[in-house]
Short mmCIF file of C-alpha atoms and ligand atoms in Angstrom, two decimals:
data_model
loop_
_atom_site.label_atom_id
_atom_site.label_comp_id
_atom_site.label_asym_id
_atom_site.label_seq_id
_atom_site.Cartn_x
_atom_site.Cartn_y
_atom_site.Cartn_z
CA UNK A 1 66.31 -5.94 189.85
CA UNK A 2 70.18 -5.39 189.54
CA UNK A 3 70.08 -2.98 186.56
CA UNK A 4 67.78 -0.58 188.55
CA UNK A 5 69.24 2.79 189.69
CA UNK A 6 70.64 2.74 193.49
CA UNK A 7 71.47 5.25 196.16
CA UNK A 8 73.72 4.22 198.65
CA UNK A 9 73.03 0.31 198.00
CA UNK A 10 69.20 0.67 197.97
CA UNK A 11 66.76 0.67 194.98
CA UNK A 12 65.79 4.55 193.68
CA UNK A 13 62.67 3.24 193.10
CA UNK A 14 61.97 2.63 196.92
CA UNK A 15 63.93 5.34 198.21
CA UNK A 16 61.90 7.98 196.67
CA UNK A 17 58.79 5.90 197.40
CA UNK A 18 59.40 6.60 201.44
CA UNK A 19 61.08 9.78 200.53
CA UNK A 20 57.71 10.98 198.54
CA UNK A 21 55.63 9.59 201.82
CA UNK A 22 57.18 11.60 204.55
CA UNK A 23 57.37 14.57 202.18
CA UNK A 24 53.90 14.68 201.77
CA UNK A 25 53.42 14.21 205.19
CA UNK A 26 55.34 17.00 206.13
CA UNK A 27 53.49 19.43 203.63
CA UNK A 28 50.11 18.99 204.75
CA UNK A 29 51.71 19.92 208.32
CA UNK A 30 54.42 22.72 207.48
CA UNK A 31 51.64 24.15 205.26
CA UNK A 32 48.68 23.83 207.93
CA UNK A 33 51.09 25.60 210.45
CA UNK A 34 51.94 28.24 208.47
CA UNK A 35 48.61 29.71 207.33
CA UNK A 36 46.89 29.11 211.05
CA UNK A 37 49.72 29.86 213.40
CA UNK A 38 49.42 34.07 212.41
CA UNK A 39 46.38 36.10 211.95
CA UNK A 40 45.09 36.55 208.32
CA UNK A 41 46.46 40.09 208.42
CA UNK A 42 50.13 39.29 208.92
CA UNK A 43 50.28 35.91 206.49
CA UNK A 44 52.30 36.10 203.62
CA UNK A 45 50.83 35.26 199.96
CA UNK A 46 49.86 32.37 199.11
CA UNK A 47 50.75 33.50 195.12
CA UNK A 48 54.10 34.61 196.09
CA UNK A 49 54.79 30.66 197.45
CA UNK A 50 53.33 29.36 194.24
CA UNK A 51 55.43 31.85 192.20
CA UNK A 52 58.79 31.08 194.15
CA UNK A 53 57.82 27.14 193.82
CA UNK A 54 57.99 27.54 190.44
CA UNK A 55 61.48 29.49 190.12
CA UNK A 56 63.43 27.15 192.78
CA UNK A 57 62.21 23.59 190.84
CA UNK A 58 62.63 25.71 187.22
CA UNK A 59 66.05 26.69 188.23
CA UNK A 60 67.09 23.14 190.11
CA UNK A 61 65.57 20.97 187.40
CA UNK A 62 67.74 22.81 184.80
CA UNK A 63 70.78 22.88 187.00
CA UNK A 64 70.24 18.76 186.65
CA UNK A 65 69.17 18.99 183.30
CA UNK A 66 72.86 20.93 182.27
CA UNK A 67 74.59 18.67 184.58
CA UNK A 68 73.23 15.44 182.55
CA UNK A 69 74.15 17.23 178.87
CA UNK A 70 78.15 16.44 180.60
CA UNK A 71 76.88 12.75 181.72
CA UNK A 72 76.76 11.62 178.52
CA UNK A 73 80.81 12.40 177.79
CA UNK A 74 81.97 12.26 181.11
CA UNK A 75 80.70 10.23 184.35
CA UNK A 76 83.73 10.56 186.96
CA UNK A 77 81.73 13.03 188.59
CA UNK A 78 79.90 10.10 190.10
CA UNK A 79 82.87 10.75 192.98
CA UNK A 80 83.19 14.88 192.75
CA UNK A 81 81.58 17.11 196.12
CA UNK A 82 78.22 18.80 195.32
CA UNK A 83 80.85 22.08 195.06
CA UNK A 84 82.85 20.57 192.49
CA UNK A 85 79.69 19.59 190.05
CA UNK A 86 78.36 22.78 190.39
CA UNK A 87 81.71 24.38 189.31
CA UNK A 88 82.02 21.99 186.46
CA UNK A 89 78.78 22.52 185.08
CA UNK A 90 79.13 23.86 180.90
CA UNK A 91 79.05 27.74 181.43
CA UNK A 92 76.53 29.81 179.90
CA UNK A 93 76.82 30.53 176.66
CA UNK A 94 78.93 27.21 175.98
CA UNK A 95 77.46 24.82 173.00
CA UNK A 96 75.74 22.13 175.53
CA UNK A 97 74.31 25.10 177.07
CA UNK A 98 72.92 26.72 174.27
CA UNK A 99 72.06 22.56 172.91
CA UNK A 100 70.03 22.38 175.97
CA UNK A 101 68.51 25.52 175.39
CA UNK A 102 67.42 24.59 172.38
CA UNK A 103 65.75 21.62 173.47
CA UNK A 104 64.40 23.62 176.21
CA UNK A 105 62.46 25.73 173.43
CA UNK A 106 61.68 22.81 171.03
CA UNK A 107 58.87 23.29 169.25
CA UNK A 108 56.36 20.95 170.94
CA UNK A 109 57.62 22.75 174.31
CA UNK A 110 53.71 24.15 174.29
CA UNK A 111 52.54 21.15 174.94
CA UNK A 112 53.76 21.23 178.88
CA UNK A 113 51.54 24.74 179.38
CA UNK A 114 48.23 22.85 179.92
CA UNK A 115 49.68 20.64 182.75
CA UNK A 116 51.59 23.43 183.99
CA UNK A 117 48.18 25.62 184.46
CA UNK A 118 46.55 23.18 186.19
CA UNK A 119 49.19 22.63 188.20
CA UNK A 120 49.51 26.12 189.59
CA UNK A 121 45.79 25.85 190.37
CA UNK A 122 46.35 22.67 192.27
CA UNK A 123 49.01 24.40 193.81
CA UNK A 124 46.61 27.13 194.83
CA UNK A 125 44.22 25.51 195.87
CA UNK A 126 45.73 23.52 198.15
CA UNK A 127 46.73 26.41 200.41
CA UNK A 128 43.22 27.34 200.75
CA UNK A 129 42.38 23.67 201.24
CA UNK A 130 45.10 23.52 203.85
CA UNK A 131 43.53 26.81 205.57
CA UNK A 132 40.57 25.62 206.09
CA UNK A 133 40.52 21.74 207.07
CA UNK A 134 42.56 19.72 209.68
CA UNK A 135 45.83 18.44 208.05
CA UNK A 136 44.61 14.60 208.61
CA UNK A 137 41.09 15.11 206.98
CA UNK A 138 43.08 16.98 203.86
CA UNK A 139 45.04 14.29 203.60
CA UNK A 140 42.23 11.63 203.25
CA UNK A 141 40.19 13.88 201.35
CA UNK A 142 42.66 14.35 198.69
CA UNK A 143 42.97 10.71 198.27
CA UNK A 144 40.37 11.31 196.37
CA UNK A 145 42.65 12.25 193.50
CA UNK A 146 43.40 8.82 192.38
CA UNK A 147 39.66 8.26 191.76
CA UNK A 148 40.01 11.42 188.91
CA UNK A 149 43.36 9.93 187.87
CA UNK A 150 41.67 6.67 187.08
CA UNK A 151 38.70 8.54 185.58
CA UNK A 152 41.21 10.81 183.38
CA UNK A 153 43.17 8.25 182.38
CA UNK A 154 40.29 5.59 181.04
CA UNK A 155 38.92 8.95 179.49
CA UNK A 156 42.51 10.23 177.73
CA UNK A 157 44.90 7.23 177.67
CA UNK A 158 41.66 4.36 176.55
CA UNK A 159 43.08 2.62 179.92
CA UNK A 160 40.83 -0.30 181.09
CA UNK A 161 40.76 -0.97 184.80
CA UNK A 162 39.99 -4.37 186.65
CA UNK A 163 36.84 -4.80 188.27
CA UNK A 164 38.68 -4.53 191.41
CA UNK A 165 40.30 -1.61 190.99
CA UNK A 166 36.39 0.10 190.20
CA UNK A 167 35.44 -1.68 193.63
CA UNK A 168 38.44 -0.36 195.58
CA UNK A 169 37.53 3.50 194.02
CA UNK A 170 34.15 2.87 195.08
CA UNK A 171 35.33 2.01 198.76
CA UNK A 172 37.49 4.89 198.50
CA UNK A 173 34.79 7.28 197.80
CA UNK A 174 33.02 5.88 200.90
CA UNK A 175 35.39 6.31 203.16
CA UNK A 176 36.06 10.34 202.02
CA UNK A 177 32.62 10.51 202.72
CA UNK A 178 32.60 9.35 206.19
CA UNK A 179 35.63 11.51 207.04
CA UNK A 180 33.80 14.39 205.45
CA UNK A 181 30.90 14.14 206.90
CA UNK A 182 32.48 13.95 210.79
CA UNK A 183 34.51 16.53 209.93
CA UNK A 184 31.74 18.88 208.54
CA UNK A 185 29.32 18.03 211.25
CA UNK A 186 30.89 19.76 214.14
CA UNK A 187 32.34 16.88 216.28
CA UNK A 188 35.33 17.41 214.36
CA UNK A 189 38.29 18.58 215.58
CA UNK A 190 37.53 22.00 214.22
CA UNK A 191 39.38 23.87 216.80
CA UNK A 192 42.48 21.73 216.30
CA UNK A 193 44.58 24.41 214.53
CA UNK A 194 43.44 27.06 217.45
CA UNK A 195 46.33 26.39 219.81
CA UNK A 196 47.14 22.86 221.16
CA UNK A 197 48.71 22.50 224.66
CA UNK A 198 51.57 21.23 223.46
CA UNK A 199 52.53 23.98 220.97
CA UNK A 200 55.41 26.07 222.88
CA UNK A 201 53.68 28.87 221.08
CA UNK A 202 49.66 28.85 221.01
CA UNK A 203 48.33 29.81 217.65
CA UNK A 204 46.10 31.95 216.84
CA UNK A 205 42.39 32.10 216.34
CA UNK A 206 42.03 30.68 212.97
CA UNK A 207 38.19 30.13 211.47
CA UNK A 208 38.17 27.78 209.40
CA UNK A 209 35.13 26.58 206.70
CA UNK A 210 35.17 23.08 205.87
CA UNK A 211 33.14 23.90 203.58
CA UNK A 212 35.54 25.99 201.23
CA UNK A 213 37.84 23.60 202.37
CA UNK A 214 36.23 20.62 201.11
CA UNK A 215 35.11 22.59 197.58
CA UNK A 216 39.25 23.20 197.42
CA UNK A 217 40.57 20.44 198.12
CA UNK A 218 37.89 18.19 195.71
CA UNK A 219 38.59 20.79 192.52
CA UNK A 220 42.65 20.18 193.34
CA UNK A 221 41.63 16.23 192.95
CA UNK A 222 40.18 17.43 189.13
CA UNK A 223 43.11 19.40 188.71
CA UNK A 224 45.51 16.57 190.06
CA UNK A 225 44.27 13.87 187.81
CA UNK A 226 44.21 15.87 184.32
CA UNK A 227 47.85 17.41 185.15
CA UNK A 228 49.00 14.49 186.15
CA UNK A 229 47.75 11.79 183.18
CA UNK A 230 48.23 14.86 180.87
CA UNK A 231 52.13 15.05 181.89
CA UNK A 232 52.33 11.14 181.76
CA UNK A 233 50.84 11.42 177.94
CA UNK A 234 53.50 14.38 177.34
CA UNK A 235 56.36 12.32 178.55
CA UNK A 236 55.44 8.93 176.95
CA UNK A 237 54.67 10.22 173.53
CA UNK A 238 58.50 11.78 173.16
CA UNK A 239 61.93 11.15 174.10
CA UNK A 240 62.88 14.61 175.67
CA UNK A 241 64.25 14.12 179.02
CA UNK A 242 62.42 14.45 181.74
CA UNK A 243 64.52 17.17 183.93
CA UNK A 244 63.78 19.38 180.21
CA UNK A 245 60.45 18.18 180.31
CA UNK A 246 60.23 19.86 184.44
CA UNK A 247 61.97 22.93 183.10
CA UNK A 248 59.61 23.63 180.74
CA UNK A 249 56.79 23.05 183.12
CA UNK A 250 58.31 25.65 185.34
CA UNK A 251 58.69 28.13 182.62
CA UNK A 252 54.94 27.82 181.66
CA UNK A 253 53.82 28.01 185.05
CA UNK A 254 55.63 31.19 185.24
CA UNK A 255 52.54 33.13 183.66
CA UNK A 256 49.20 31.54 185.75
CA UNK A 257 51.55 32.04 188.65
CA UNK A 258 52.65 35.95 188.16
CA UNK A 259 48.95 36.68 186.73
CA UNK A 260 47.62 36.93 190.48
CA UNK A 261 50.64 39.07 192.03
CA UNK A 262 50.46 41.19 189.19
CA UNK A 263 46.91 41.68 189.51
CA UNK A 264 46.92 42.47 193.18
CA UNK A 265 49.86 44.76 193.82
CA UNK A 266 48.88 48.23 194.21
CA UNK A 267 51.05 50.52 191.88
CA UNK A 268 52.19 52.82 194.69
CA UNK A 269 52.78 49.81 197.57
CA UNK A 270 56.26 49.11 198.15
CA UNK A 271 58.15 47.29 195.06
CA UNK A 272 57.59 44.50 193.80
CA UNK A 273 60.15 42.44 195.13
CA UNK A 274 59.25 43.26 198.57
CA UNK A 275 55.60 42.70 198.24
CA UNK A 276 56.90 39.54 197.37
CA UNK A 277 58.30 38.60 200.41
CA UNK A 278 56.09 39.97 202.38
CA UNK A 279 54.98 38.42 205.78
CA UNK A 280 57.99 35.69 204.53
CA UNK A 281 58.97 34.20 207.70
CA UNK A 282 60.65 30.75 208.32
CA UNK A 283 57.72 28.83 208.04
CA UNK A 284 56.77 30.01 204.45
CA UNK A 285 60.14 29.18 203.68
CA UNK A 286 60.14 25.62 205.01
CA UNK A 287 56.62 25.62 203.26
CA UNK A 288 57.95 26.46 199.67
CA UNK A 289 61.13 24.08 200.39
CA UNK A 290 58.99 21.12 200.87
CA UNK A 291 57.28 21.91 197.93
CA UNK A 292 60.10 21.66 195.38
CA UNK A 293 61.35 18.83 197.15
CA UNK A 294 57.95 17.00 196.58
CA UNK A 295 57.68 18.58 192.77
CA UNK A 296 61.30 16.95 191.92
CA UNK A 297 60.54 13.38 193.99
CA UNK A 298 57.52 13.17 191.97
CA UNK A 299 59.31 13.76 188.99
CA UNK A 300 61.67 11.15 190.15
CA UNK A 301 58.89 8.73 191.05
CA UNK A 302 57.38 9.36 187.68
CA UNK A 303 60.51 8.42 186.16
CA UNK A 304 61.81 5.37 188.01
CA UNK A 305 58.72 3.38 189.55
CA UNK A 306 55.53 4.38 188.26
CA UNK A 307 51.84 6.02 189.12
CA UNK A 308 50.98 2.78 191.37
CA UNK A 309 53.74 3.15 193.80
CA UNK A 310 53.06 7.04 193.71
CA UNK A 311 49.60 6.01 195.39
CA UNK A 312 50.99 3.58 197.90
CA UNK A 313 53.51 6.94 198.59
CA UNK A 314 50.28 9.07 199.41
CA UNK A 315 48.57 6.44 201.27
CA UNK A 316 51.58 5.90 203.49
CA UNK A 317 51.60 9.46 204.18
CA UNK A 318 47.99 9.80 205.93
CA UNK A 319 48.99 7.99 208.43
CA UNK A 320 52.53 9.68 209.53
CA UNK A 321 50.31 13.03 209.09
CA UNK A 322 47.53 11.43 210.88
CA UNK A 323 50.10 10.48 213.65
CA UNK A 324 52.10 14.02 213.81
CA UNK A 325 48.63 15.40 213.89
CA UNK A 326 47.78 13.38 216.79
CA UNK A 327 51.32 14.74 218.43
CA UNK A 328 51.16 18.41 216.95
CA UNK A 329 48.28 19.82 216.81
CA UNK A 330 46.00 17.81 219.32
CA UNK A 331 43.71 16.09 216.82
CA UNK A 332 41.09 13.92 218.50
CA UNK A 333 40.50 10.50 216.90
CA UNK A 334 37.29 9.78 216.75
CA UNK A 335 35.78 6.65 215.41
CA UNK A 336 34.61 7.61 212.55
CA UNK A 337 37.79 9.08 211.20
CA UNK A 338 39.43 6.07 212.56
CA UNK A 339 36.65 3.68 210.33
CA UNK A 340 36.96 6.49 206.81
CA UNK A 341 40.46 6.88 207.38
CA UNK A 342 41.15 3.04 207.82
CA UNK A 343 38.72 2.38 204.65
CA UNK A 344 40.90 4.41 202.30
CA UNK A 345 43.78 3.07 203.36
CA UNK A 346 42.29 -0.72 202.35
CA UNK A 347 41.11 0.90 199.25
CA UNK A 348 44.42 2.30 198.26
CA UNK A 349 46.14 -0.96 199.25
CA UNK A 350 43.16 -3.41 197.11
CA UNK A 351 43.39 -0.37 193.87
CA UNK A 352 47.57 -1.20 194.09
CA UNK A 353 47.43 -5.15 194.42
CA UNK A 354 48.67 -6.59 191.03
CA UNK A 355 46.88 -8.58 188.93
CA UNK A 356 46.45 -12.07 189.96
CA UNK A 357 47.04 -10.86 193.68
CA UNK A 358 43.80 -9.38 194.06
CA UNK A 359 42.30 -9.77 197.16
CA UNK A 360 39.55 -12.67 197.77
CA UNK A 361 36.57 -10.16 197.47
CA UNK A 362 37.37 -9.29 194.33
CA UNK A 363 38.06 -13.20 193.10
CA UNK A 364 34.75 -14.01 193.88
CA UNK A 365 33.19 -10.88 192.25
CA UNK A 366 35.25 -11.93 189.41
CA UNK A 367 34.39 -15.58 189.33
CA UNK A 368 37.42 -16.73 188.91
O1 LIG B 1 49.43 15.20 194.20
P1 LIG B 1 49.96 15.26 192.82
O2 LIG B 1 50.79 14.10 192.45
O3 LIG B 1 48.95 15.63 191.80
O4 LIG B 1 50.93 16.50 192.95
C1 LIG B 1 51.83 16.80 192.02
C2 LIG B 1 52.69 17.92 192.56
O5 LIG B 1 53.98 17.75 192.04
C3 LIG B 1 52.23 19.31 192.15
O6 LIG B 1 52.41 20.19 193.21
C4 LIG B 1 53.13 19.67 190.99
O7 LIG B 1 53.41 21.04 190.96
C5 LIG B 1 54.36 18.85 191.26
N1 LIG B 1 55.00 18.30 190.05
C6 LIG B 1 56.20 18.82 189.65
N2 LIG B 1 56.84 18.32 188.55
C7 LIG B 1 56.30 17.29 187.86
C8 LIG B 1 55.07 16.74 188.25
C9 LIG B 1 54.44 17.27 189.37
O8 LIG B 1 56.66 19.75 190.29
N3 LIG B 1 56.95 16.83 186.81
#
């Protein structure tokens, strides 16, 4: 449609689509990398990148959040540098400032801390997840999540779902559990993160336990479908924008996220700032970065298309992970990934057909 918000002639709606694909592509992989590719002893904090995740998309969201309170009275910015905005943006202390502020700390601002928990356990999680699986069986594994999301939101939002969307969850299960069990089994490619001939420099021995892995990455599903239909019930139910609506979920996150560093560092270790940053190297950096890049597309995504596009973005992504992982990190494909792998993909496809478009299976189950 016409009316729709465009960048640079295309729809936003299908620009952050692709853009939320190859984003969560290249998070499984930037992630994987940087936990496996140095020994346990010299890898930074996994609660430090959660922590600094949290800061960068607090501080960016409400950067975009001030910029919009001067939208509203004044739109030639549309054609102003990045520089410019920034420099035009109502100083602190100035009344939209302390307007946004205040909406910032309205009083139903609580209501953001429960998603905001679980999402710094998701967030967790998924590092040790990522530690301890290849990045292509993560990435079907957590697919996973829109089986919770559906469950969640029939429990909390009274949605009803199709019987072909129950079929397509139920293939979806099926093919996680072929995946999982090739990848638990040993024929796996468990030594895949060890080094990889094509790596200009081999990594190191990394153990991993699919096990713990597969525990992870199934509790970040749980966590993924209550924050998420949880957020989606926050943001329908009010009229508070949705860049406020981020900022606040940074600012709650703030305390499950500090808890663990707090709780760790050693009163006489070096200070705080620098146990922070500890074992920070490029890849941890390039780690968090992709992070609040995919914490602000989502929010985008949320806002401009809708959960069932959000799916086809994750779907999309197994197989540009699957592929890199073919390229990186010297993944073997083995049937049986190939068969789970292809069966979630059909799943996520038949779960996003709209109604009336359903495939024939599902007619006939129907009888229509
Ligand atoms: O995979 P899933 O969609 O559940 O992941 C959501 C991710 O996006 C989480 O890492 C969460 O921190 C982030 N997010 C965000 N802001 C939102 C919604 C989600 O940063 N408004």
């Amino acid at each position: 449609d016409l009316t729709s918000p465009r960048i640079c002639g295309l729809p936003l709606k299908y620009v952050s689509l692709v853009t939320l694909a190859v984003q969560n592509a290249a998070l499984s992989i930037v992630m994987h990398y940087s936990r496996v590719s140095t020994p346990p002893s010299l890898s930074y904090s996994p609660a430090s990148a959660v922590l600094l995740n949290e800061l960068l998309k607090g501080s960016i969201s409400f950067v975009i959040a001030l910029a919009r309170t001067r939208e509203v009275v004044d739109i030639s910015w549309r054609r102003m540098s990045l520089w410019q905005i920034l420099c035009s943006l109502p100083y602190p202390g100035s009344t939209p400032f302390w307007t946004l502020c205040g909406e910032i700390f309205s009083p139903d601002c609580w209501k953001l801390s429960i998603p905001a928990i679980l999402y710094v356990v998701q967030n967790s999680l998924q590092f040790v997840a990522i530690s301890n699986l290849p990045v292509a069986s993560f990435q079907v594994t957590y697919q996973m999540k829109i089986l919770t999301t559906a469950a969640f939101s029939v429990a909390l939002l009274r949605r009803k779902l199709s019987s072909t969307k129950w079929l397509s969850l139920f293939f979806l299960a099926i093919g996680v559990g072929i995946v999982q069990i090739q990848t638990s089994s040993g024929s796996a490619p468990k030594n895949q993160s060890v080094g990889s001939a094509h790596d200009s420099a081999p990594l190191h021995i990394h153990v991993m336990s699919p096990l713990k892995g597969f525990g992870a990455v199934t509790a970040a599903c749980f966590t993924s479908g209550l924050a998420g239909v949880y957020f989606e019930m926050v943001l329908k139910n009010s009229k508070a924008d949705l860049w406020v609506r981020n900022v606040q979920l940074s600012l709650f996150s703030l305390i499950p996220a500090l808890l663990p560093i707090l709780y760790s560092s050693t009163p006489s270790s070096a200070g705080f700032v620098q146990g922070l940053f500890r074992n920070f190297g490029m890849w941890a950096w390039a780690t968090v970065a992709i992070q609040v890049f995919g914490g602000l597309v989502t929010a985008i995504v949320i806002k401009y298309s809708d959960n069932i596009l959000k799916g086809f973005a994750t779907s999309l992504s197994i197989v540009l992970s699957f592929l890199a992982s073919v390229i990186l990190f010297d993944f073997r494909i083995t049937p049986s990934f190939v068969i789970g792998a292809s069966t979630v993909l059909c799943a996520t496809w038949m779960y996003n057909q709209p109604p009336g478009k359903e495939p024939l299976v599902s007619i006939v189950l129907n009888g229509q």
